[in-house]
Coordinates of N, CA, C and O in Angstrom, one line a residue:
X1 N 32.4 31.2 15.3 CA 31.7 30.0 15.0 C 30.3 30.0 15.6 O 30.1 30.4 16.7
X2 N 29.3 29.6 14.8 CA 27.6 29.6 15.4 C 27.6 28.6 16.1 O 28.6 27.9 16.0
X3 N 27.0 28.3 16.8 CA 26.6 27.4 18.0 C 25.0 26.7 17.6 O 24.2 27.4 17.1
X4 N 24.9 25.6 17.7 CA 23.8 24.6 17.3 C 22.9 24.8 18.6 O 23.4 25.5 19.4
X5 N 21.7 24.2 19.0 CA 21.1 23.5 19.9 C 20.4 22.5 19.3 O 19.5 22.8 18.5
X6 N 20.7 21.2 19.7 CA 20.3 20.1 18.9 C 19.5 19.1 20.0 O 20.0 18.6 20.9
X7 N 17.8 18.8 19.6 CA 17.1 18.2 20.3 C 16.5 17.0 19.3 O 16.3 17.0 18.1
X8 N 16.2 16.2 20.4 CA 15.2 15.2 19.8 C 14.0 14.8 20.5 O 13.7 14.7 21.7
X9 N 13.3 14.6 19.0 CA 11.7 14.6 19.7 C 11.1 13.5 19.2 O 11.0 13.3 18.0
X10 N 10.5 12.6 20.1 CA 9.6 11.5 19.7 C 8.8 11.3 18.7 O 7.9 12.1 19.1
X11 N 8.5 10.9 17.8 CA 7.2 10.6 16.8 C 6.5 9.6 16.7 O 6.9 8.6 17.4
X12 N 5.4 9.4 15.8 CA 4.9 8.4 15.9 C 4.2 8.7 14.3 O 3.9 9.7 13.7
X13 N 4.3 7.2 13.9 CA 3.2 7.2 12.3 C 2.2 6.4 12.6 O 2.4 5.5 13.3
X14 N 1.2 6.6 12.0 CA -0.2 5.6 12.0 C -0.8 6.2 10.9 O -0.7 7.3 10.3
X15 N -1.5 5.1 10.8 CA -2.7 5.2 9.4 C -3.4 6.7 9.3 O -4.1 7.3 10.1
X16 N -3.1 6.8 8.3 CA -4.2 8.6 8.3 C -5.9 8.2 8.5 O -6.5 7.5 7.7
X17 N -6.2 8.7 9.5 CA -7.6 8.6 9.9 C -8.8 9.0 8.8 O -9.9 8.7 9.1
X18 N -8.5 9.6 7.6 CA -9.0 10.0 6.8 C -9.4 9.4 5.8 O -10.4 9.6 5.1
X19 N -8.1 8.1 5.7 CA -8.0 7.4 4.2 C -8.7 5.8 4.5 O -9.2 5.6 5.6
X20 N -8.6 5.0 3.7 CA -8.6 3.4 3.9 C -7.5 3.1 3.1 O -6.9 4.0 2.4
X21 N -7.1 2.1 3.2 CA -6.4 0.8 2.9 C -6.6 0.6 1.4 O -7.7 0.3 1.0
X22 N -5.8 0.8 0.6 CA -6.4 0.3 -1.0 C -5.4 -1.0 -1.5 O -4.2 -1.1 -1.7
X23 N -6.2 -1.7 -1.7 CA -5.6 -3.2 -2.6 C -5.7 -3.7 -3.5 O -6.7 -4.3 -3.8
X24 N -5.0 -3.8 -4.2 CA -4.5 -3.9 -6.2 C -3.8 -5.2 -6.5 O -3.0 -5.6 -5.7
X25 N -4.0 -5.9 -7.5 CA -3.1 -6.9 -8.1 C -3.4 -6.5 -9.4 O -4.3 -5.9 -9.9
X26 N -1.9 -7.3 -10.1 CA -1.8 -7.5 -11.4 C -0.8 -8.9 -11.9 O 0.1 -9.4 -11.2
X27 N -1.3 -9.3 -13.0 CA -0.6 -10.8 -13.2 C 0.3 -10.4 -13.6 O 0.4 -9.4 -14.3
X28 N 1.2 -11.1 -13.3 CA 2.7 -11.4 -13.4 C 3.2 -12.4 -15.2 O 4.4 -12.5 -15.6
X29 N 2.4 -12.7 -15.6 CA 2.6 -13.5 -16.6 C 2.8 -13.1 -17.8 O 1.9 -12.3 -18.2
X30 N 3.7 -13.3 -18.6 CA 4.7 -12.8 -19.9 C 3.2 -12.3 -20.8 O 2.3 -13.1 -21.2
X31 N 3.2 -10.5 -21.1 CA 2.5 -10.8 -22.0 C 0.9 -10.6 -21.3 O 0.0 -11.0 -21.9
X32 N 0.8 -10.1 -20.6 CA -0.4 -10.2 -20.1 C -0.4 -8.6 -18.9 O 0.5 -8.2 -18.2
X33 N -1.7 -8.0 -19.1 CA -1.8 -6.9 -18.7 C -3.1 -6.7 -18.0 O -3.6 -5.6 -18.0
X34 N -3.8 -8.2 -17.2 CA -4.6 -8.1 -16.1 C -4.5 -7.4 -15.6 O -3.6 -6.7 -16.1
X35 N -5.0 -6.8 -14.7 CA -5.4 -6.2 -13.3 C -6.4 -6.1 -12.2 O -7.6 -6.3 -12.6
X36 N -6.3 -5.9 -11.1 CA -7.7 -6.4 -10.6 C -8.3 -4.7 -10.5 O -7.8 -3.7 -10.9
X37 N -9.6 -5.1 -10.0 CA -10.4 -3.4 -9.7 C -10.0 -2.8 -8.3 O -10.9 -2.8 -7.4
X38 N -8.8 -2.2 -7.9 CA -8.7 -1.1 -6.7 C -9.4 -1.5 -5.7 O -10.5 -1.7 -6.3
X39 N -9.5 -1.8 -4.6 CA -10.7 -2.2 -3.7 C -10.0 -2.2 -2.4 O -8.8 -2.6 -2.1
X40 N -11.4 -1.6 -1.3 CA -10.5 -1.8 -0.1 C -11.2 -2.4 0.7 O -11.5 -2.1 1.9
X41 N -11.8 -3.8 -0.1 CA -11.6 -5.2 0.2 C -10.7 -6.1 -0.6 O -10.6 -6.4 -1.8
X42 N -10.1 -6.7 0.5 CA -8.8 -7.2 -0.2 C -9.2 -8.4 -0.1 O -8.5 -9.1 -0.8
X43 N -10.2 -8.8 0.4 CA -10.5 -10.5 -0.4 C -11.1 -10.5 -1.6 O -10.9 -11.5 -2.3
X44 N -12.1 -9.3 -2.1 CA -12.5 -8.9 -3.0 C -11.3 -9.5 -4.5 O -11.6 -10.2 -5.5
X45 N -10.2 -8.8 -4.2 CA -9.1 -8.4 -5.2 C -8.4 -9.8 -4.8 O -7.4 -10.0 -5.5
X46 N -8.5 -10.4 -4.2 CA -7.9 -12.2 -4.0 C -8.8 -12.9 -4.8 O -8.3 -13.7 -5.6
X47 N -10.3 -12.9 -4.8 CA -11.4 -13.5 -5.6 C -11.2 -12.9 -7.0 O -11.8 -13.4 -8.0
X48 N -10.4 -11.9 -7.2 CA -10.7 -11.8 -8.5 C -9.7 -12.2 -9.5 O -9.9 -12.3 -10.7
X49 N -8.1 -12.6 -8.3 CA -6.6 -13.1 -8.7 C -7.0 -14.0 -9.6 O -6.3 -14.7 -10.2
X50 N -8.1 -15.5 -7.9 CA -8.4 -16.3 -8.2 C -9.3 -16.8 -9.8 O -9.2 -17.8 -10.5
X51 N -10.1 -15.4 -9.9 CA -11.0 -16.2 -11.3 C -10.2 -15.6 -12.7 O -10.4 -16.0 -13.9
X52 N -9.1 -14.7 -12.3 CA -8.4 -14.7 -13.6 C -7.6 -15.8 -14.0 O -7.4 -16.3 -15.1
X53 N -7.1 -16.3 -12.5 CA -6.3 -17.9 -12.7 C -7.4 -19.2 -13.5 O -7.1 -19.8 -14.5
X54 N -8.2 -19.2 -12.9 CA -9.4 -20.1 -13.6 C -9.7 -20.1 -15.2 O -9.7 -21.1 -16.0
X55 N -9.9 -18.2 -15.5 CA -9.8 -18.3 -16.7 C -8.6 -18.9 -17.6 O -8.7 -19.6 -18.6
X56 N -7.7 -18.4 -16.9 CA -6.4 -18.0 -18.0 C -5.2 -19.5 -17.6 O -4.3 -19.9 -18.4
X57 N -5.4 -19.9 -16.7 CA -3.7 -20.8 -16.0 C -2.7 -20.1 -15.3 O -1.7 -20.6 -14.8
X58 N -3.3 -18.5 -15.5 CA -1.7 -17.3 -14.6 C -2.3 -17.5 -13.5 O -3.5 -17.2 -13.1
X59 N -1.0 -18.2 -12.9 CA -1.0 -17.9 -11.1 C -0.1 -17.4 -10.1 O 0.1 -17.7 -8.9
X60 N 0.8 -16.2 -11.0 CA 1.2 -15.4 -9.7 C 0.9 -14.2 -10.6 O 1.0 -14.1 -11.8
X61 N 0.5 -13.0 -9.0 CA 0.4 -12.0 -9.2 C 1.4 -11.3 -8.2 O 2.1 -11.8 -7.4
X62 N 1.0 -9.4 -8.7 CA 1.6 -8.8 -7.8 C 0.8 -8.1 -6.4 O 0.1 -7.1 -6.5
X63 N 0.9 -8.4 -5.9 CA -0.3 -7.6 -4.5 C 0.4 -6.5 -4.0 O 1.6 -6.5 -3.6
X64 N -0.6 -5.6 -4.0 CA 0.0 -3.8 -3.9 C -1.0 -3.7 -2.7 O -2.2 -4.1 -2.9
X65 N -0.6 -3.3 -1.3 CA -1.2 -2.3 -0.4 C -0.9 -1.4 0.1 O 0.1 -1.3 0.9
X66 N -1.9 -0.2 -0.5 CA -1.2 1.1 -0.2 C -2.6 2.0 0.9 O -3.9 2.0 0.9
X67 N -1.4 2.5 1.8 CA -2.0 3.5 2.7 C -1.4 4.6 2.9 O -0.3 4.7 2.3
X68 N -1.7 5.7 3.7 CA -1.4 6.9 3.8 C -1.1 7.0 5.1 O -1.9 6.6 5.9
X69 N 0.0 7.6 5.5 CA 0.4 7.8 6.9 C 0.8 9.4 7.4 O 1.1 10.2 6.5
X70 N 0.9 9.7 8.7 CA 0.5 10.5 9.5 C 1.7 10.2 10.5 O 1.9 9.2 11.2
X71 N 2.1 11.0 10.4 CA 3.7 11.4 11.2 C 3.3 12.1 12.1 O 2.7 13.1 11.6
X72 N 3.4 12.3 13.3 CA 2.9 13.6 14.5 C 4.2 13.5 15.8 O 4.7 12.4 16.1
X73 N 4.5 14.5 16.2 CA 5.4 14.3 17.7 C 4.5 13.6 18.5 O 3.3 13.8 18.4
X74 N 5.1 12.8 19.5 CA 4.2 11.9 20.4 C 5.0 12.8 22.0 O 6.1 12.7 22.6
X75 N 3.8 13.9 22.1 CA 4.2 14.6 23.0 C 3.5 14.2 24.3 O 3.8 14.9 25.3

């Protein structure tokens, strides 16, 4: 029978130093295929929720924040 050695090792995730933050909406409303412009300003892409609501009466959307992360042993 083989014999294991089994350890554990601490890690840690944080934001990839590399990337930013990207923030996206799309309306939620039957029939409709809004979207805002990618931005990594996210009040940007809230002003823009806002003036599709203005135009149109759709007031919910979907809000997407995506980032990239970075897994390392915390040695």
């Amino acid at each position: 029978m083989a014999r294991s050695i089994v350890r554990f090792v601490k890690h840690r995730i944080t934001q990839h130093p590399d990337t930013d933050v990207t923030f996206e909406a799309e309306c939620l409303a039957y029939e409709c295929e809004w979207k805002a412009s990618p931005s990594t300003d996210g009040a940007a892409v809230d002003i823009e929720c806002m003036s599709h609501t203005g135009r149109t009466g759709h007031g919910s959307f979907r809000r997407l924040c995506t980032s990239f992360a970075l897994v390392e042993r915390a040695e």
